[in-house]
Amino acid sequence: MEATRTGVDVLFVLLGAIMVLAMHAGFAFLEVGTVRKKNQVNALVKIITDFAMSTLAYFLIGYAIAYGPTFLVSADQLVGKAEGAAFAANGYDLVKFFFLATFAAAIPAIISGGIAERARFWPQLIATTILVALVYPTFEGMVWGTRLGFQDFMKATFGQPFHDFAGSVVVHAVGGWIALGAVLMLGARMGRYKKDGRVVAIPPSNIPFLALGSWILCVGWFGFNVMSAQLIDAISGLVAMNSLMAMVGGILVSLLVGKNDPGFVHNGALAGLVAVCAGSDVMHPLGALATGGIAGGLFVAAFELCQNKWRIDDVLGVWALHGLCGFMGGIACGVFGQEALGGMGGVSLTAQIAGTVTGAAFALVAGLAVYGGLKASIGIRLSEEDEFMGADLAIHHIPAYPEEFASVHDTGPMAARASAKATASASRSTAIG
């Protein structure tokens, strides 16, 4: 029976890892549908290569920083067969690594949407390596592990540890606040804000792709949240119900507040899911509905303030969506998780506030430091010419839609790049003015 249970746990976590892996396709299509056509190939390549680099960095360094064990041992130890092995039987710790690696890779996937259309490719891959190897695992280990005595301090000070069941703060707020630092270091896209005070709207290039990305993320999120239990006997239908209700609340409120805007509606679903992660195992479904609704309204309001009033050119609104809604979700766990509001209890509002503020501050400082350091040393932004031409041709030498760029005499991607480069050189000054 013990062997069977272990095997079931391995399968359970593996299925969760696969569902969260699929969410990265959602990140990709959400960005593809939002950016302009000349940057769609870059969005796709960034997400998949960031995932690869994140997995490698987390395997070699990050997981050990967060939890202690290193995978640089023999295979029989990794599957728990060697004498005195530090790893569980049947390779349970290996699928747990896979599951947690998909969480870690969400950090650069979140950042990617904020810095889209003007970030250089290789510096971003270096930033991904630093963040997933060192920065994210440090806070992950503090909250989900035993690092730095953080949870012991929280319990001793506030009576309860900081509760973040599925990562409203550990993953989403941290990713969103790092992204804010990256966006501030990069600056706005060319032509986004005019010298005379006008804000130039840049609408999504493909609403169906944007919607597809949102749907993929929504479906995968039930693996993200429910399977954060990590053991089959710890699974709770309450987590699934609360995730569903928060998603619904985010959709309906963003529909109303966003005045039927499809971008707000589809991101509103994600806002609700971001916010409910922390308390999805302790809230009543009505509390989850309220949490999702607040997040949907918060996303719309923050996105418009960020883009139009504060002039922070966060392309996909990742600071509003992940940073602020994740921040709100961490605190909401301490409100709607209380027994007085129908929750399971065992949470402290003061602990939730302290833990959430710590995560956001840590992430913002890290984002400014990493991207500020790269900006000062090797540069993080495309040249004006390459930005005007688009990252697809400037970096990858092929457009998403070759028929729209091909010249009459040569239909190859290099000819398209040459044609676009010439156009960029001639038109750049007009676009910036």
C-alpha positions as a printed NumPy array, in Angstrom:
array([[  0.   ,   0.   ,   0.   ],
       [  2.847,   2.39 ,   0.805],
       [  4.439,   1.784,  -2.594],
       [  1.109,   2.347,  -4.317],
       [  0.506,   5.566,  -2.426],
       [  3.965,   6.863,  -3.319],
       [  3.365,   6.043,  -6.976],
       [  0.026,   7.852,  -6.911],
       [  1.671,  10.909,  -5.336],
       [  4.296,  10.888,  -8.098],
       [  1.598,  10.75 , -10.76 ],
       [ -0.439,  13.456,  -9.024],
       [  2.438,  15.937,  -8.883],
       [  3.551,  15.023, -12.405],
       [  0.097,  15.846, -13.781],
       [  0.215,  19.16 , -11.934],
       [  3.616,  19.93 , -13.421],
       [  2.311,  19.193, -16.909],
       [ -0.695,  21.483, -16.384],
       [  1.504,  24.342, -15.208],
       [  3.913,  23.696, -18.083],
       [  0.949,  24.181, -20.419],
       [  0.313,  27.55 , -18.785],
       [  3.502,  28.818, -20.384],
       [  1.769,  28.481, -23.746],
       [ -0.869,  30.742, -22.229],
       [  1.764,  33.308, -21.268],
       [  3.098,  33.137, -24.822],
       [ -0.218,  33.624, -26.616],
       [ -1.365,  36.316, -24.203],
       [  1.753,  38.284, -25.133],
       [  1.501,  37.43 , -28.85 ],
       [ -2.062,  38.746, -28.931],
       [ -1.175,  41.948, -27.099],
       [  2.036,  43.095, -28.801],
       [  2.214,  44.448, -32.343],
       [  2.692,  42.038, -35.245],
       [  6.356,  42.953, -35.601],
       [  7.067,  41.547, -32.126],
       [  5.051,  38.32 , -32.095],
       [  7.866,  35.928, -33.003],
       [ 10.   ,  37.453, -30.267],
       [  7.248,  36.847, -27.698],
       [  7.085,  33.156, -28.611],
       [ 10.853,  32.654, -28.594],
       [ 11.314,  34.538, -25.305],
       [  8.81 ,  32.423, -23.401],
       [ 10.185,  29.056, -24.513],
       [ 13.866,  29.97 , -24.107],
       [ 13.211,  31.627, -20.748],
       [ 11.565,  28.372, -19.667],
       [ 14.597,  26.349, -20.75 ],
       [ 17.069,  28.652, -19.019],
       [ 14.88 ,  28.806, -15.887],
       [ 14.769,  25.019, -15.64 ],
       [ 18.536,  24.735, -15.959],
       [ 19.211,  27.518, -13.429],
       [ 16.704,  26.073, -10.959],
       [ 18.12 ,  22.56 , -11.37 ],
       [ 21.743,  23.553, -10.83 ],
       [ 21.343,  26.289,  -8.208],
       [ 17.85 ,  27.529,  -7.377],
       [ 16.241,  24.424,  -5.87 ],
       [ 19.18 ,  23.916,  -3.523],
       [ 18.969,  27.533,  -2.352],
       [ 15.256,  27.167,  -1.634],
       [ 15.169,  23.711,  -0.072],
       [ 18.701,  22.321,   0.419],
       [ 19.076,  19.122,  -1.662],
       [ 21.201,  19.148,  -4.793],
       [ 20.543,  16.911,  -7.783],
       [ 24.245,  16.452,  -8.472],
       [ 24.231,  12.92 ,  -7.026],
       [ 23.843,   9.441,  -8.546],
       [ 20.558,   8.413, -10.157],
       [ 19.906,   5.651,  -7.614],
       [ 19.981,   8.288,  -4.887],
       [ 17.6  ,  10.532,  -6.844],
       [ 14.96 ,   7.767,  -6.9  ],
       [ 15.503,   6.83 ,  -3.264],
       [ 17.136,   3.419,  -3.834],
       [ 20.616,   4.09 ,  -2.472],
       [ 21.42 ,   3.534,   1.191],
       [ 20.735,   6.695,   3.167],
       [ 19.388,   8.549,   0.125],
       [ 18.043,  12.029,   0.837],
       [ 15.396,  11.678,  -1.876],
       [ 11.972,  10.013,  -1.677],
       [ 11.135,   6.737,  -3.399],
       [  9.893,   6.482,  -6.978],
       [ 11.476,   9.793,  -7.903],
       [  8.847,  11.811,  -6.043],
       [ 11.315,  14.643,  -5.408],
       [ 12.101,  14.738,  -9.125],
       [  8.513,  15.396, -10.161],
       [  8.25 ,  17.859,  -7.273],
       [ 11.234,  19.657,  -8.788],
       [  9.476,  19.632, -12.185],
       [  6.344,  21.115, -10.593],
       [  8.228,  23.816,  -8.699],
       [ 10.436,  24.588, -11.721],
       [  7.321,  25.508, -13.724],
       [  6.481,  27.963, -10.932],
       [  9.995,  29.412, -10.999],
       [  9.823,  29.808, -14.788],
       [  6.666,  31.882, -14.367],
       [  8.833,  34.73 , -13.031],
       [ 10.53 ,  35.549, -16.381],
       [  7.28 ,  34.729, -18.215],
       [  5.539,  37.433, -16.179],
       [  8.387,  39.909, -16.715],
       [  8.381,  39.217, -20.451],
       [  4.974,  40.826, -20.887],
       [  6.019,  44.029, -19.153],
       [  9.238,  44.583, -21.111],
       [  7.875,  43.487, -24.488],
       [  8.706,  45.242, -27.765],
       [ 11.931,  46.974, -26.736],
       [ 14.096,  44.63 , -24.621],
       [ 17.261,  43.018, -25.958],
       [ 17.147,  39.231, -26.093],
       [ 20.426,  38.04 , -24.533],
       [ 20.471,  40.468, -21.586],
       [ 16.969,  39.291, -20.736],
       [ 18.169,  35.681, -20.769],
       [ 20.974,  36.666, -18.388],
       [ 18.414,  38.361, -16.124],
       [ 16.305,  35.196, -16.199],
       [ 19.286,  33.139, -15.06 ],
       [ 20.063,  35.451, -12.138],
       [ 16.457,  35.738, -11.027],
       [ 15.627,  32.024, -11.14 ],
       [ 18.968,  30.827,  -9.787],
       [ 19.28 ,  33.304,  -6.909],
       [ 16.511,  35.854,  -6.37 ],
       [ 13.254,  33.891,  -6.607],
       [ 14.523,  30.809,  -4.706],
       [ 15.607,  33.   ,  -1.798],
       [ 12.075,  34.231,  -1.119],
       [ 10.572,  30.873,  -2.079],
       [ 12.758,  29.185,   0.522],
       [ 11.781,  31.773,   3.123],
       [  8.055,  31.131,   2.684],
       [  7.779,  27.515,   1.508],
       [ 10.966,  26.265,   3.133],
       [ 12.882,  27.035,   6.3  ],
       [ 15.321,  29.626,   4.981],
       [ 16.498,  32.54 ,   7.132],
       [ 14.059,  31.599,   9.904],
       [ 11.421,  33.763,   8.224],
       [  8.368,  31.653,   9.089],
       [  9.582,  31.061,  12.641],
       [  9.875,  34.821,  13.058],
       [  6.418,  35.399,  11.6  ],
       [  4.817,  32.843,  13.911],
       [  6.626,  34.154,  16.98 ],
       [  5.709,  37.751,  16.151],
       [  2.169,  37.443,  14.808],
       [  0.968,  34.114,  16.15 ],
       [  0.72 ,  32.49 ,  12.721],
       [  3.142,  31.924,   9.835],
       [  2.726,  33.771,   6.555],
       [  0.199,  31.766,   4.528],
       [  0.605,  31.585,   0.735],
       [ -0.786,  28.246,  -0.376],
       [ -0.21 ,  28.546,  -4.137],
       [  1.85 ,  31.671,  -4.653],
       [ -0.148,  34.908,  -4.822],
       [  2.931,  36.548,  -3.322],
       [  5.759,  34.017,  -3.777],
       [  5.174,  33.733,  -7.537],
       [  2.847,  36.457,  -8.788],
       [  3.605,  39.457,  -6.604],
       [  7.327,  38.722,  -6.744],
       [  7.194,  38.397, -10.547],
       [  5.075,  41.531, -10.919],
       [  7.205,  43.737,  -8.677],
       [ 10.423,  42.55 , -10.33 ],
       [  8.766,  43.409, -13.647],
       [  8.029,  46.928, -12.406],
       [ 11.733,  47.42 , -11.736],
       [ 12.56 ,  46.103, -15.204],
       [ 10.013,  48.377, -16.901],
       [ 11.298,  51.422, -15.032],
       [ 14.869,  50.625, -16.104],
       [ 13.828,  50.15 , -19.75 ],
       [ 11.607,  53.175, -20.2  ],
       [  8.601,  53.527, -22.483],
       [  8.341,  52.326, -26.064],
       [  9.19 ,  54.832, -28.772],
       [  6.269,  57.061, -29.63 ],
       [  4.144,  55.862, -26.694],
       [  4.141,  59.22 , -24.909],
       [  4.435,  62.406, -26.942],
       [  6.265,  65.53 , -25.838],
       [  3.039,  67.521, -25.985],
       [  1.48 ,  65.265, -23.341],
       [ -0.522,  62.992, -25.633],
       [ -0.664,  59.255, -24.925],
       [ -0.593,  57.176, -28.106],
       [ -2.786,  54.09 , -27.795],
       [ -1.291,  50.819, -29.056],
       [ -4.167,  48.331, -29.291],
       [ -3.706,  44.541, -29.104],
       [ -2.721,  43.021, -32.429],
       [ -4.812,  39.863, -32.15 ],
       [ -7.723,  39.519, -29.724],
       [ -8.291,  35.799, -30.526],
       [ -4.669,  35.003, -29.583],
       [ -5.01 ,  37.111, -26.427],
       [ -8.197,  35.238, -25.505],
       [ -6.567,  31.874, -26.265],
       [ -3.698,  32.739, -23.942],
       [ -6.139,  33.644, -21.179],
       [ -8.113,  30.412, -21.601],
       [ -4.967,  28.249, -21.518],
       [ -3.832,  29.993, -18.347],
       [ -7.262,  29.618, -16.729],
       [ -7.371,  25.866, -17.382],
       [ -3.79 ,  25.305, -16.241],
       [ -4.408,  27.339, -13.105],
       [ -6.419,  24.492, -11.587],
       [ -3.226,  22.448, -11.678],
       [ -1.298,  25.433, -10.322],
       [ -3.623,  25.805,  -7.327],
       [ -5.157,  22.399,  -6.601],
       [ -1.962,  20.427,  -7.047],
       [  0.004,  22.758,  -4.807],
       [ -1.129,  20.277,  -2.146],
       [  1.677,  18.066,  -3.587],
       [  0.233,  14.913,  -1.967],
       [ -2.866,  13.035,  -3.055],
       [ -4.26 ,  12.786,   0.485],
       [ -3.888,  16.558,   0.934],
       [ -5.942,  17.456,  -2.127],
       [ -8.966,  19.664,  -1.428],
       [-12.005,  20.352,  -3.561],
       [-12.271,  23.672,  -1.731],
       [ -9.201,  24.904,  -3.623],
       [-10.837,  24.032,  -6.952],
       [-14.126,  25.704,  -6.001],
       [-12.41 ,  28.842,  -4.728],
       [-10.276,  29.087,  -7.866],
       [-13.407,  28.845,  -9.996],
       [-15.304,  31.471,  -7.992],
       [-12.394,  33.898,  -7.982],
       [-12.035,  33.553, -11.741],
       [-15.745,  34.266, -12.174],
       [-15.571,  37.295,  -9.883],
       [-12.615,  38.692, -11.813],
       [-14.391,  38.266, -15.147],
       [-17.664,  39.912, -14.12 ],
       [-16.191,  42.905, -12.315],
       [-13.649,  43.608, -15.062],
       [-16.481,  43.376, -17.588],
       [-18.399,  46.086, -15.764],
       [-15.521,  48.334, -14.749],
       [-13.696,  47.854, -18.036],
       [-16.773,  48.726, -20.105],
       [-16.825,  45.487, -22.133],
       [-13.189,  45.79 , -23.223],
       [-12.097,  42.252, -24.25 ],
       [ -8.555,  42.764, -23.003],
       [ -9.802,  43.678, -19.545],
       [-12.297,  40.808, -19.469],
       [ -9.775,  38.124, -20.339],
       [ -7.145,  39.543, -18.008],
       [ -9.802,  39.992, -15.318],
       [-10.144,  36.212, -15.129],
       [ -6.41 ,  35.976, -14.517],
       [ -6.523,  38.762, -11.921],
       [ -9.038,  36.787,  -9.879],
       [ -6.946,  33.63 , -10.102],
       [ -3.759,  35.475,  -9.131],
       [ -5.427,  36.935,  -6.042],
       [ -6.991,  33.707,  -4.772],
       [ -3.814,  31.61 ,  -4.89 ],
       [ -2.698,  32.518,  -1.366],
       [ -5.929,  31.7  ,   0.429],
       [ -7.572,  29.219,  -1.914],
       [ -7.301,  26.493,   0.725],
       [ -8.801,  28.509,   3.603],
       [-11.437,  30.85 ,   2.133],
       [-15.161,  30.261,   1.802],
       [-16.247,  30.286,  -1.878],
       [-18.064,  33.586,  -1.324],
       [-14.832,  35.042,   0.062],
       [-13.038,  33.779,  -3.032],
       [-15.706,  35.393,  -5.225],
       [-15.183,  38.702,  -3.44 ],
       [-11.406,  38.366,  -3.708],
       [-11.639,  37.734,  -7.442],
       [-14.043,  40.62 ,  -7.929],
       [-11.817,  43.069,  -6.066],
       [ -8.854,  41.881,  -8.138],
       [-10.753,  42.356, -11.416],
       [-11.607,  45.951, -10.526],
       [ -8.117,  46.618,  -9.191],
       [ -6.509,  45.399, -12.402],
       [ -8.595,  47.68 , -14.63 ],
       [ -8.05 ,  50.743, -12.438],
       [ -4.321,  50.127, -11.961],
       [ -3.72 ,  49.371, -15.636],
       [ -5.296,  52.659, -16.721],
       [ -3.465,  54.673, -14.065],
       [ -0.169,  53.017, -14.885],
       [ -0.436,  53.477, -18.645],
       [ -2.115,  56.875, -18.895],
       [ -1.485,  58.905, -15.738],
       [  1.804,  57.568, -14.388],
       [  3.179,  56.851, -17.887],
       [  4.722,  53.522, -16.967],
       [  4.718,  51.555, -20.21 ],
       [  4.031,  48.086, -18.833],
       [  2.836,  46.496, -22.083],
       [  0.686,  43.655, -20.714],
       [ -0.014,  45.339, -17.39 ],
       [  1.898,  42.666, -15.486],
       [  2.556,  44.887, -12.48 ],
       [ -1.172,  45.591, -12.167],
       [ -2.155,  41.972, -12.858],
       [  0.485,  40.009, -10.968],
       [  2.168,  42.588,  -8.747],
       [ -0.848,  44.411,  -7.322],
       [ -3.436,  41.629,  -7.534],
       [ -0.942,  39.2  ,  -5.998],
       [ -0.259,  41.771,  -3.27 ],
       [ -3.968,  42.165,  -2.643],
       [ -4.452,  38.396,  -2.616],
       [ -1.815,  37.911,   0.052],
       [ -3.668,  40.335,   2.324],
       [ -7.136,  39.037,   1.335],
       [ -6.081,  35.612,   2.612],
       [ -5.804,  37.153,   6.07 ],
       [ -9.279,  38.656,   5.748],
       [-11.454,  36.043,   4.049],
       [ -9.557,  33.159,   5.617],
       [-10.85 ,  34.14 ,   9.057],
       [-13.465,  31.909,  10.678],
       [-15.66 ,  34.964,  11.266],
       [-16.038,  35.319,   7.485],
       [-16.64 ,  31.631,   6.867],
       [-13.005,  30.703,   6.333],
       [-11.005,  27.839,   7.777],
       [ -9.034,  30.046,  10.165],
       [ -5.407,  29.577,  11.099],
       [ -4.318,  32.819,   9.414],
       [ -3.309,  36.204,  10.785],
       [ -4.059,  39.464,   8.994],
       [ -0.965,  41.136,  10.424],
       [  1.206,  38.203,   9.33 ],
       [ -0.295,  38.411,   5.842],
       [  0.367,  42.14 ,   5.605],
       [  3.95 ,  41.778,   6.845],
       [  4.733,  38.827,   4.57 ],
       [  3.165,  40.457,   1.531],
       [  4.979,  43.772,   2.017],
       [  8.243,  41.884,   2.53 ],
       [  7.775,  39.971,  -0.732],
       [  6.899,  43.077,  -2.755],
       [  9.776,  45.142,  -1.353],
       [ 12.255,  42.301,  -1.864],
       [ 11.12 ,  41.857,  -5.469],
       [ 11.157,  45.548,  -6.384],
       [ 14.671,  46.012,  -5.015],
       [ 15.814,  42.883,  -6.84 ],
       [ 14.241,  44.012, -10.108],
       [ 15.861,  47.433,  -9.939],
       [ 19.214,  45.895,  -8.996],
       [ 19.306,  43.168, -11.651],
       [ 18.018,  45.24 , -14.552],
       [ 19.814,  48.371, -13.394],
       [ 23.078,  46.448, -13.255],
       [ 22.573,  44.968, -16.715],
       [ 21.582,  48.361, -18.084],
       [ 24.771,  49.948, -16.762],
       [ 27.034,  47.115, -17.901],
       [ 25.821,  45.681, -21.224],
       [ 22.586,  47.509, -22.012],
       [ 19.069,  46.068, -21.977],
       [ 17.245,  47.999, -24.695],
       [ 17.088,  47.615, -28.462],
       [ 18.442,  50.436, -30.592],
       [ 15.861,  52.911, -31.88 ],
       [ 16.232,  51.473, -35.366],
       [ 15.719,  47.882, -34.225],
       [ 12.79 ,  48.828, -32.012],
       [ 11.071,  50.622, -34.857],
       [ 11.705,  47.685, -37.181],
       [ 10.452,  45.233, -34.59 ],
       [ 12.121,  42.543, -32.504],
       [ 11.079,  39.782, -34.909],
       [ 13.318,  40.995, -37.722],
       [ 15.912,  42.699, -35.541],
       [ 16.591,  39.668, -33.335],
       [ 15.204,  36.576, -35.07 ],
       [ 15.462,  37.682, -38.717],
       [ 12.005,  36.411, -39.624],
       [  8.551,  38.007, -39.332],
       [  5.416,  36.326, -38.021],
       [  3.684,  36.961, -41.342],
       [  6.324,  36.811, -44.143],
       [  3.826,  37.677, -46.877],
       [  3.319,  41.114, -45.34 ],
       [  7.026,  41.958, -45.398],
       [  8.372,  40.232, -48.499],
       [  9.81 ,  42.391, -51.269],
       [  8.802,  41.931, -54.89 ],
       [ 12.206,  40.581, -55.945],
       [ 13.17 ,  38.52 , -52.899],
       [ 10.748,  36.856, -50.517],
       [ 13.359,  35.652, -48.01 ],
       [ 13.391,  36.846, -44.381],
       [ 16.722,  38.651, -44.797],
       [ 15.278,  40.703, -47.629],
       [ 12.305,  41.52 , -45.455],
       [ 14.654,  42.596, -42.684],
       [ 16.663,  44.788, -45.03 ],
       [ 13.482,  46.411, -46.337],
       [ 12.152,  47.01 , -42.827],
       [ 15.518,  48.378, -41.681],
       [ 15.565,  50.889, -44.489],
       [ 12.025,  51.961, -43.64 ],
       [ 12.95 ,  52.243, -39.973],
       [ 15.923,  54.463, -40.695],
       [ 13.806,  56.778, -42.823],
       [ 10.812,  56.942, -40.486],
       [ 12.236,  56.718, -36.971],
       [ 12.469,  60.429, -36.324],
       [  8.836,  60.926, -37.353],
       [  7.65 ,  58.141, -35.043],
       [  9.484,  59.525, -32.016],
       [  8.352,  63.127, -32.421]])
